[in-house]
Amino acid sequence: MSWTDERVELLKKMWGEGQSASQIAKELGGVTRNAVIGKVHRLGLSNRAGSGGGDAKAKAKAEPKPKPAPKPKAEAAPKPKPAPKPEPAAAAPAAPAPVPARKQIIPAGQPLPPQPSANEISPEALARVSEVEKKAKKLTLMELTERTCKWPVGDPATDDFWFCGLPVQQGKPYCEAHVGVAFQPMSARRDRRR
C-alpha cells in the first residue's frame, strides 16, 4: 500500500472530522490502524484542536477539568518538606555500586579474558593440542553434535573462529587432547602454584 495524494487527503479530512484511526483505516482499506497513526504523526496532524466544532468543544471542556486537578497538587506540593530531595540524592550513590559489576560483563566483539598461560599447561599437552588443531574439522556452532569436540579456537568476533570437531572422549565435551587441557587433576594444579 502506498500513500497516494488522494489517500493522504482523505486521511487528513477524516482526521479533521475527528474520526478514529481504526475508522480511517477501515475506510482507506489495505492499511492498519497503526499505519494511520504513524502517517498522522509524520504529517504533523496529531493535534485535532480547531477542527470539527463538536470535538473542539468537547476537548475544551475536557481541558479545564484537568486544570483544577493540578491546583490541589500545587497545594499538596508545599506540604512535603525538602527532605525527600536529599533522599534521592542519598539513593543516587547506591546506584553506582552495580555499575562496576556491569563492567565485568564483556560486550560482544571485545577481546576475551586472558586464557591460561603456557606455563600452566604441560608442554606435552600443548604439543598435542597444536597437532590436534591441525587435524581439526573446523566446525561452526551449527555443525556441532554431541559426538564432536566443542573446543573453541580463535576469537568469536572474527570469521576465523571455529570449533575442533574431532570425536569426543567418552562422557566429555572435548576430544582427548582438549580434555587433557580442560580437565587437569587437582594435585597437578597445586604443584604448579608452588
mmCIF file of N, CA and C in Angstrom, residues 19 40 54 62 64 85 87 93 104 110 117 128 174:
data_model
loop_
_atom_site.group_PDB
_atom_site.id
_atom_site.type_symbol
_atom_site.label_atom_id
_atom_site.label_comp_id
_atom_site.label_asym_id
_atom_site.label_seq_id
_atom_site.Cartn_x
_atom_site.Cartn_y
_atom_site.Cartn_z
ATOM 1 N N GLN A 19 -12.593 11.444 13.268
ATOM 2 C CA GLN A 19 -12.766 10.001 13.190
ATOM 3 C C GLN A 19 -11.535 9.292 13.754
ATOM 4 N N VAL A 40 -0.324 9.985 10.443
ATOM 5 C CA VAL A 40 -0.836 11.206 11.089
ATOM 6 C C VAL A 40 0.305 11.936 11.795
ATOM 7 N N GLY A 54 -17.854 20.213 17.207
ATOM 8 C CA GLY A 54 -18.273 19.432 18.372
ATOM 9 C C GLY A 54 -17.088 18.855 19.120
ATOM 10 N N ALA A 62 -12.950 19.246 28.296
ATOM 11 C CA ALA A 62 -12.093 18.276 28.966
ATOM 12 C C ALA A 62 -10.828 18.936 29.511
ATOM 13 N N PRO A 64 -10.386 22.071 30.927
ATOM 14 C CA PRO A 64 -10.489 22.724 32.235
ATOM 15 C C PRO A 64 -10.544 21.715 33.382
ATOM 16 N N LYS A 85 14.042 15.475 48.685
ATOM 17 C CA LYS A 85 15.068 15.709 47.671
ATOM 18 C C LYS A 85 16.414 15.126 48.098
ATOM 19 N N GLU A 87 16.845 12.558 49.963
ATOM 20 C CA GLU A 87 16.731 11.106 49.936
ATOM 21 C C GLU A 87 17.090 10.534 48.575
ATOM 22 N N PRO A 93 24.057 7.636 45.266
ATOM 23 C CA PRO A 93 25.347 6.971 45.435
ATOM 24 C C PRO A 93 25.229 5.450 45.491
ATOM 25 N N GLN A 104 32.166 -5.849 34.452
ATOM 26 C CA GLN A 104 32.768 -7.173 34.397
ATOM 27 C C GLN A 104 32.227 -7.981 33.225
ATOM 28 N N GLN A 110 34.389 -7.701 21.971
ATOM 29 C CA GLN A 110 35.550 -7.283 22.758
ATOM 30 C C GLN A 110 36.458 -8.488 22.982
ATOM 31 N N SER A 117 47.991 -19.358 30.795
ATOM 32 C CA SER A 117 49.295 -19.160 30.155
ATOM 33 C C SER A 117 49.949 -20.509 29.885
ATOM 34 N N ARG A 128 50.274 -31.684 21.978
ATOM 35 C CA ARG A 128 49.160 -32.492 21.483
ATOM 36 C C ARG A 128 48.046 -31.612 20.932
ATOM 37 N N TYR A 174 34.853 -32.707 24.965
ATOM 38 C CA TYR A 174 36.019 -32.427 24.136
ATOM 39 C C TYR A 174 36.706 -33.713 23.683
#
